[in-house]
Tab-separated table of C-alpha atoms in Angstrom:
chain	number	residue	atom	x	y	z
A	1	MET	CA	57.214	6.217	-66.837
A	2	ALA	CA	54.285	7.267	-64.648
A	3	ALA	CA	51.893	4.642	-63.384
A	4	ARG	CA	48.491	4.601	-64.972
A	5	PRO	CA	45.648	5.757	-62.725
A	6	ASN	CA	43.691	2.507	-63.179
A	7	ALA	CA	46.624	0.190	-62.520
A	8	SER	CA	45.623	-2.676	-60.199
A	9	ARG	CA	47.057	-2.684	-56.704
A	10	PRO	CA	48.460	-5.793	-55.031
A	11	HIS	CA	45.908	-7.638	-52.817
A	12	ASP	CA	46.513	-8.367	-49.144
A	13	TYR	CA	46.322	-12.127	-48.821
A	14	ALA	CA	47.391	-12.199	-45.157
A	15	GLY	CA	45.487	-14.926	-43.358
A	16	ALA	CA	43.930	-16.263	-46.570
A	17	PHE	CA	46.354	-19.192	-46.864
A	18	ALA	CA	47.817	-21.620	-44.349
A	19	THR	CA	51.570	-22.282	-44.098
A	20	ASP	CA	51.206	-25.288	-46.387
A	21	GLY	CA	49.688	-23.126	-49.101
A	22	THR	CA	46.105	-24.344	-48.748
A	23	ARG	CA	43.313	-21.776	-48.599
A	24	VAL	CA	41.909	-21.077	-45.159
A	25	LYS	CA	38.161	-21.611	-45.155
A	26	VAL	CA	36.292	-19.085	-43.032
A	27	ARG	CA	33.092	-20.572	-41.674
A	28	LYS	CA	30.262	-18.206	-41.022
A	29	GLU	CA	28.656	-18.792	-37.648
A	30	VAL	CA	25.084	-20.039	-37.970
A	31	PRO	CA	22.842	-18.528	-35.289
A	32	GLN	CA	20.785	-20.654	-32.945
A	33	VAL	CA	17.127	-19.617	-32.852
A	34	PRO	CA	14.734	-20.816	-30.116
A	35	ALA	CA	11.825	-22.639	-31.768
A	36	GLU	CA	9.118	-20.622	-30.012
A	37	PRO	CA	5.514	-21.361	-31.039
A	38	GLY	CA	4.595	-19.177	-34.005
A	39	LEU	CA	8.187	-18.753	-35.268
A	40	VAL	CA	8.131	-18.901	-39.095
A	41	VAL	CA	10.961	-20.812	-40.789
A	42	GLU	CA	11.560	-22.621	-44.084
A	43	ASP	CA	12.968	-26.030	-44.849
A	44	PRO	CA	15.246	-25.252	-47.830
A	45	ALA	CA	15.390	-28.855	-49.016
A	46	SER	CA	11.625	-29.115	-49.592
A	47	GLY	CA	10.652	-25.440	-49.734
A	48	PHE	CA	8.066	-26.017	-46.976
A	49	CYS	CA	7.501	-22.820	-45.004
A	50	GLY	CA	5.496	-22.739	-41.802
A	51	ALA	CA	5.152	-21.702	-38.165
A	52	VAL	CA	6.391	-23.771	-35.254
A	53	VAL	CA	3.527	-25.548	-33.466
A	54	LYS	CA	5.485	-28.189	-31.521
A	55	VAL	CA	9.127	-28.953	-30.762
A	56	ASP	CA	11.182	-31.414	-28.753
A	57	VAL	CA	14.856	-32.354	-28.620
A	58	ARG	CA	14.623	-34.435	-31.814
A	59	GLU	CA	12.140	-32.745	-34.161
A	60	VAL	CA	9.951	-29.763	-34.886
A	61	THR	CA	6.436	-29.595	-36.328
A	62	LEU	CA	5.677	-26.763	-38.764
A	63	GLU	CA	2.270	-25.644	-40.014
A	64	ASP	CA	1.879	-23.668	-43.246
A	65	ARG	CA	-0.774	-21.058	-44.033
A	66	HIS	CA	-3.083	-23.768	-45.420
A	67	GLY	CA	-3.040	-25.684	-42.136
A	68	ARG	CA	-0.827	-28.475	-43.440
A	69	ARG	CA	1.726	-29.827	-40.985
A	70	ARG	CA	5.087	-31.497	-41.497
A	71	ILE	CA	7.691	-32.819	-39.099
A	72	PHE	CA	11.400	-32.085	-39.578
A	73	PRO	CA	14.450	-33.278	-37.634
A	74	LEU	CA	16.356	-30.685	-35.607
A	75	LEU	CA	19.648	-30.682	-37.495
A	76	PRO	CA	22.303	-27.962	-37.420
A	77	ALA	CA	21.799	-25.158	-39.981
A	78	SER	CA	18.884	-27.033	-41.543
A	79	PHE	CA	16.344	-24.162	-41.682
A	80	LEU	CA	16.113	-20.693	-43.135
A	81	TYR	CA	15.049	-17.952	-40.745
A	82	GLU	CA	14.453	-14.553	-42.334
A	83	GLY	CA	16.166	-15.914	-45.441
A	84	ARG	CA	19.366	-17.009	-43.693
A	85	PRO	CA	20.545	-20.402	-42.398
A	86	ALA	CA	19.677	-21.060	-38.772
A	87	THR	CA	19.779	-23.876	-36.237
A	88	LEU	CA	16.531	-24.337	-34.369
A	89	VAL	CA	16.874	-25.208	-30.692
A	90	VAL	CA	14.372	-26.098	-27.981
A	91	PRO	CA	13.416	-22.932	-26.048
A	92	ARG	CA	14.559	-22.684	-22.478
A	93	ALA	CA	11.824	-23.315	-19.959
A	94	ALA	CA	10.560	-20.135	-18.339
A	95	PRO	CA	11.418	-19.899	-14.623
A	96	LYS	CA	8.563	-20.953	-12.408
A	97	ALA	CA	6.833	-18.189	-10.534
A	98	ALA	CA	7.342	-18.202	-6.788
A	99	ALA	CA	4.606	-20.076	-4.956
A	100	ARG	CA	2.257	-17.783	-3.079
A	101	SER	CA	0.478	-18.279	0.212
A	102	ALA	CA	-3.223	-17.537	0.692
A	103	SER	CA	-2.301	-14.016	1.826
A	104	GLY	CA	-0.383	-13.338	-1.412
A	105	SER	CA	3.067	-13.491	0.203
A	106	VAL	CA	5.878	-15.677	-1.151
A	107	ARG	CA	5.472	-19.139	0.339
A	108	VAL	CA	8.481	-20.370	2.328
A	109	GLN	CA	9.222	-23.930	1.196
A	110	GLY	CA	10.106	-26.549	3.794
A	111	LEU	CA	8.875	-24.275	6.550
A	112	THR	CA	9.599	-25.138	10.166
A	113	ALA	CA	7.401	-22.971	12.341
A	114	ARG	CA	9.359	-20.348	14.229
A	115	THR	CA	9.306	-20.361	18.017
A	116	ALA	CA	6.396	-18.197	19.105
A	117	ARG	CA	7.173	-14.576	19.890
A	118	ALA	CA	6.123	-12.978	23.149
A	119	SER	CA	4.013	-10.596	21.072
A	120	ARG	CA	0.414	-11.550	20.278
A	121	ILE	CA	-2.521	-10.673	18.042
A	122	TRP	CA	-5.925	-10.737	19.701
A	123	VAL	CA	-9.225	-11.046	17.843
A	124	GLU	CA	-12.780	-10.927	19.128
A	125	GLY	CA	-13.847	-14.520	18.598
A	126	VAL	CA	-13.107	-18.001	17.334
A	127	HIS	CA	-14.436	-17.291	13.843
A	128	ASP	CA	-12.123	-14.291	13.512
A	129	ALA	CA	-9.153	-16.458	14.504
A	130	GLU	CA	-10.144	-19.230	12.070
A	131	LEU	CA	-10.507	-16.784	9.185
A	132	ILE	CA	-7.121	-15.199	9.854
A	133	GLU	CA	-5.516	-18.638	10.107
A	134	ARG	CA	-7.062	-19.626	6.786
A	135	VAL	CA	-5.593	-16.633	4.941
A	136	TRP	CA	-2.522	-15.592	6.963
A	137	GLY	CA	-1.617	-18.860	8.692
A	138	HIS	CA	1.538	-19.410	6.660
A	139	ASP	CA	2.789	-15.872	7.341
A	140	LEU	CA	2.065	-16.176	11.053
A	141	ARG	CA	4.062	-19.404	11.362
A	142	VAL	CA	6.976	-17.874	9.448
A	143	GLU	CA	6.982	-14.937	11.865
A	144	GLY	CA	6.166	-16.919	15.006
A	145	VAL	CA	3.000	-14.958	15.791
A	146	VAL	CA	0.147	-16.469	17.787
A	147	VAL	CA	-3.464	-15.319	17.286
A	148	GLU	CA	-5.756	-15.633	20.303
A	149	PRO	CA	-9.540	-15.079	20.519
A	150	LEU	CA	-10.807	-12.753	23.259
A	151	HIS	CA	-14.439	-13.918	23.199
A	152	GLY	CA	-15.614	-10.314	23.282
A	153	MET	CA	-14.316	-6.813	23.991
A	154	ASP	CA	-15.980	-6.178	27.351
A	155	ASP	CA	-12.878	-6.904	29.429
A	156	LEU	CA	-10.289	-5.574	26.965
A	157	ALA	CA	-8.697	-3.046	29.331
A	158	ASP	CA	-8.167	-5.640	32.080
A	159	ALA	CA	-6.807	-8.179	29.590
A	160	VAL	CA	-4.290	-5.672	28.193
A	161	ARG	CA	-3.181	-4.741	31.717
A	162	ASP	CA	-2.607	-8.407	32.569
A	163	PHE	CA	-0.675	-8.968	29.344
A	164	ALA	CA	1.772	-6.183	30.315
A	165	PRO	CA	2.848	-4.995	26.822
A	166	GLY	CA	6.414	-3.753	26.319
A	167	PRO	CA	9.053	-3.081	23.640
A	168	HIS	CA	9.626	-6.822	23.067
A	169	ARG	CA	6.115	-7.883	23.987
A	170	ARG	CA	3.819	-6.064	21.630
A	171	LEU	CA	0.099	-6.518	21.357
A	172	GLY	CA	-2.095	-6.125	18.280
A	173	VAL	CA	-5.868	-6.158	18.586
A	174	LEU	CA	-8.301	-6.679	15.690
A	175	VAL	CA	-11.735	-5.198	16.366
A	176	ASP	CA	-15.061	-5.634	14.569
A	177	HIS	CA	-17.260	-2.603	13.880
A	178	LEU	CA	-14.481	-0.052	14.470
A	179	VAL	CA	-16.475	3.052	13.530
A	180	ASP	CA	-16.930	6.422	15.200
A	181	GLY	CA	-19.163	6.291	18.237
A	182	SER	CA	-19.184	2.502	18.660
A	183	LYS	CA	-18.323	0.821	21.947
A	184	GLU	CA	-15.525	-1.011	20.146
A	185	THR	CA	-13.916	2.286	19.174
A	186	ARG	CA	-14.122	3.607	22.727
A	187	ALA	CA	-12.560	0.414	24.079
A	188	ALA	CA	-9.789	0.591	21.488
A	189	ARG	CA	-8.891	4.146	22.418
A	190	SER	CA	-8.707	3.254	26.077
A	191	VAL	CA	-5.910	0.697	25.574
A	192	ALA	CA	-3.926	2.198	22.669
A	193	GLY	CA	-0.283	2.970	23.411
A	194	PRO	CA	3.263	2.671	22.067
A	195	HIS	CA	3.243	-1.107	22.496
A	196	VAL	CA	-0.438	-1.716	21.731
A	197	LEU	CA	-1.997	-1.245	18.297
A	198	VAL	CA	-5.726	-1.597	17.732
A	199	THR	CA	-6.992	-1.856	14.171
A	200	GLY	CA	-10.272	-3.039	12.784
A	201	HIS	CA	-12.873	-2.970	10.066
A	202	PRO	CA	-16.297	-1.310	9.757
A	203	TYR	CA	-18.310	-4.530	9.534
A	204	VAL	CA	-20.591	-5.696	12.340
A	205	ASP	CA	-19.026	-9.163	12.216
A	206	VAL	CA	-15.999	-10.675	10.510
A	207	TRP	CA	-18.300	-12.752	8.267
A	208	GLU	CA	-19.392	-9.507	6.646
A	209	ALA	CA	-15.772	-8.880	5.607
A	210	VAL	CA	-16.090	-11.876	3.269
A	211	LYS	CA	-17.263	-10.768	-0.166
A	212	PRO	CA	-20.921	-11.768	-0.643
A	213	ALA	CA	-20.309	-13.480	-4.006
A	214	VAL	CA	-17.836	-15.836	-2.328
A	215	VAL	CA	-20.667	-17.395	-0.302
A	216	GLY	CA	-23.155	-17.233	-3.175
A	217	ILE	CA	-25.261	-14.225	-2.169
A	218	ARG	CA	-25.740	-10.753	-3.667
A	219	ALA	CA	-25.358	-8.897	-0.382
A	220	TRP	CA	-25.286	-9.540	3.340
A	221	PRO	CA	-28.773	-9.104	4.831
A	222	GLN	CA	-29.572	-6.167	7.092
A	223	ILE	CA	-30.138	-7.407	10.648
A	224	PRO	CA	-32.186	-5.278	13.102
A	225	ARG	CA	-30.441	-3.927	16.183
A	226	GLY	CA	-30.894	-6.098	19.212
A	227	THR	CA	-30.699	-9.317	17.180
A	228	ASP	CA	-27.519	-11.359	17.279
A	229	TRP	CA	-25.993	-10.689	13.862
A	230	LYS	CA	-24.893	-14.242	13.038
A	231	THR	CA	-28.210	-15.687	14.194
A	232	GLY	CA	-30.122	-13.140	12.117
A	233	VAL	CA	-28.009	-13.787	9.025
A	234	CYS	CA	-28.437	-17.549	9.245
A	235	ALA	CA	-32.185	-17.142	9.654
A	236	ALA	CA	-32.488	-14.721	6.735
A	237	LEU	CA	-30.404	-16.940	4.440
A	238	ARG	CA	-31.819	-20.240	5.756
A	239	TRP	CA	-28.373	-21.460	6.724
A	240	GLY	CA	-29.443	-23.131	9.949
A	241	GLU	CA	-27.545	-22.380	13.155
A	242	PRO	CA	-24.506	-20.038	13.394
A	243	ALA	CA	-22.243	-23.107	13.513
A	244	ASP	CA	-23.643	-24.147	10.109
A	245	GLY	CA	-23.113	-20.624	8.794
A	246	ALA	CA	-19.526	-20.605	10.040
A	247	ARG	CA	-18.722	-23.789	8.122
A	248	ARG	CA	-20.274	-22.301	5.004
A	249	VAL	CA	-18.464	-18.939	5.250
A	250	LEU	CA	-15.037	-20.140	6.365
A	251	GLY	CA	-15.112	-23.051	3.941
A	252	ALA	CA	-15.716	-20.709	1.009
A	253	VAL	CA	-12.689	-18.483	1.658
A	254	ARG	CA	-9.624	-19.510	-0.340
A	255	ASP	CA	-7.299	-16.515	-0.131
A	256	PHE	CA	-7.086	-12.757	0.476
A	257	ARG	CA	-8.975	-11.981	-2.738
A	258	ASP	CA	-12.136	-13.314	-1.110
A	259	LEU	CA	-11.973	-10.643	1.608
A	260	GLU	CA	-12.873	-6.971	1.689
A	261	THR	CA	-9.979	-4.513	1.642
A	262	PRO	CA	-10.509	-3.003	5.140
A	263	LEU	CA	-9.969	-6.373	6.811
A	264	ILE	CA	-6.890	-7.154	4.715
A	265	GLY	CA	-5.298	-3.826	5.565
A	266	ALA	CA	-6.079	-4.149	9.272
A	267	VAL	CA	-4.544	-7.629	9.591
A	268	GLU	CA	-1.439	-6.747	7.570
A	269	GLN	CA	-0.899	-3.689	9.767
A	270	LEU	CA	-1.082	-5.783	12.932
A	271	ILE	CA	1.368	-8.397	11.640
A	272	ASP	CA	3.854	-5.671	10.717
A	273	PHE	CA	3.450	-4.060	14.146
A	274	VAL	CA	4.014	-7.149	16.280
A	275	THR	CA	6.987	-8.330	14.177
A	276	ASP	CA	8.748	-4.960	13.951
A	277	PRO	CA	12.137	-5.378	15.702
A	278	ALA	CA	12.359	-1.653	16.513
């Protein structure tokens, strides 16, 4: 006799029963959901539905759309997330961002200053050196670079000759007012070579490379030719003597963002040059 088309087929019960005949219970895995602020969940026991506003290892605070808040213990599978059971867990702390130096570079923790290189960076004056130390001091100690003030550019050629630059004794020079036709530009060209790099900025003085708003002014005043720039600025702004102005300007600078781009680029280029192992 032929089997009927709708006859039931035997079921496969493999794995459904243990060897002692008891039914094997298959537990569905309940997902763990980080209780991030704003996550909406429901407490099925009370029907309270709200967004996470606070959480710790023991409990979570939910706030509903009416602004009412309730506190619930963090128990396994005790909430509904998107209609399904879930276990709320404390979110992992985000990794801390790397600490930055005033120049924007990654700060080296527990720094022991490197032994000074033979290479050097020269700047025109004490204020230039203090400003570079304020912003790039950490980087310079990491690299073992010493910054020295020249106290002017008049004897640059003789100073470079005495320094005797070489492949492992490089020299970087930062110059103020490095523009076409200036005496600083002519002096720079006279000493440039494979082991000497001269960079600079277009400002009359390094103070002018500090953004005016940083020192509380709209713009740096125009000083007539023949007048010492720092003296003229301090007189125009009623800052007292240049020493008073220096304390005001250098004390206002916190990091590279307080400086104009030409100075930043010039200093970074010099540091790269004197630390290049090639």
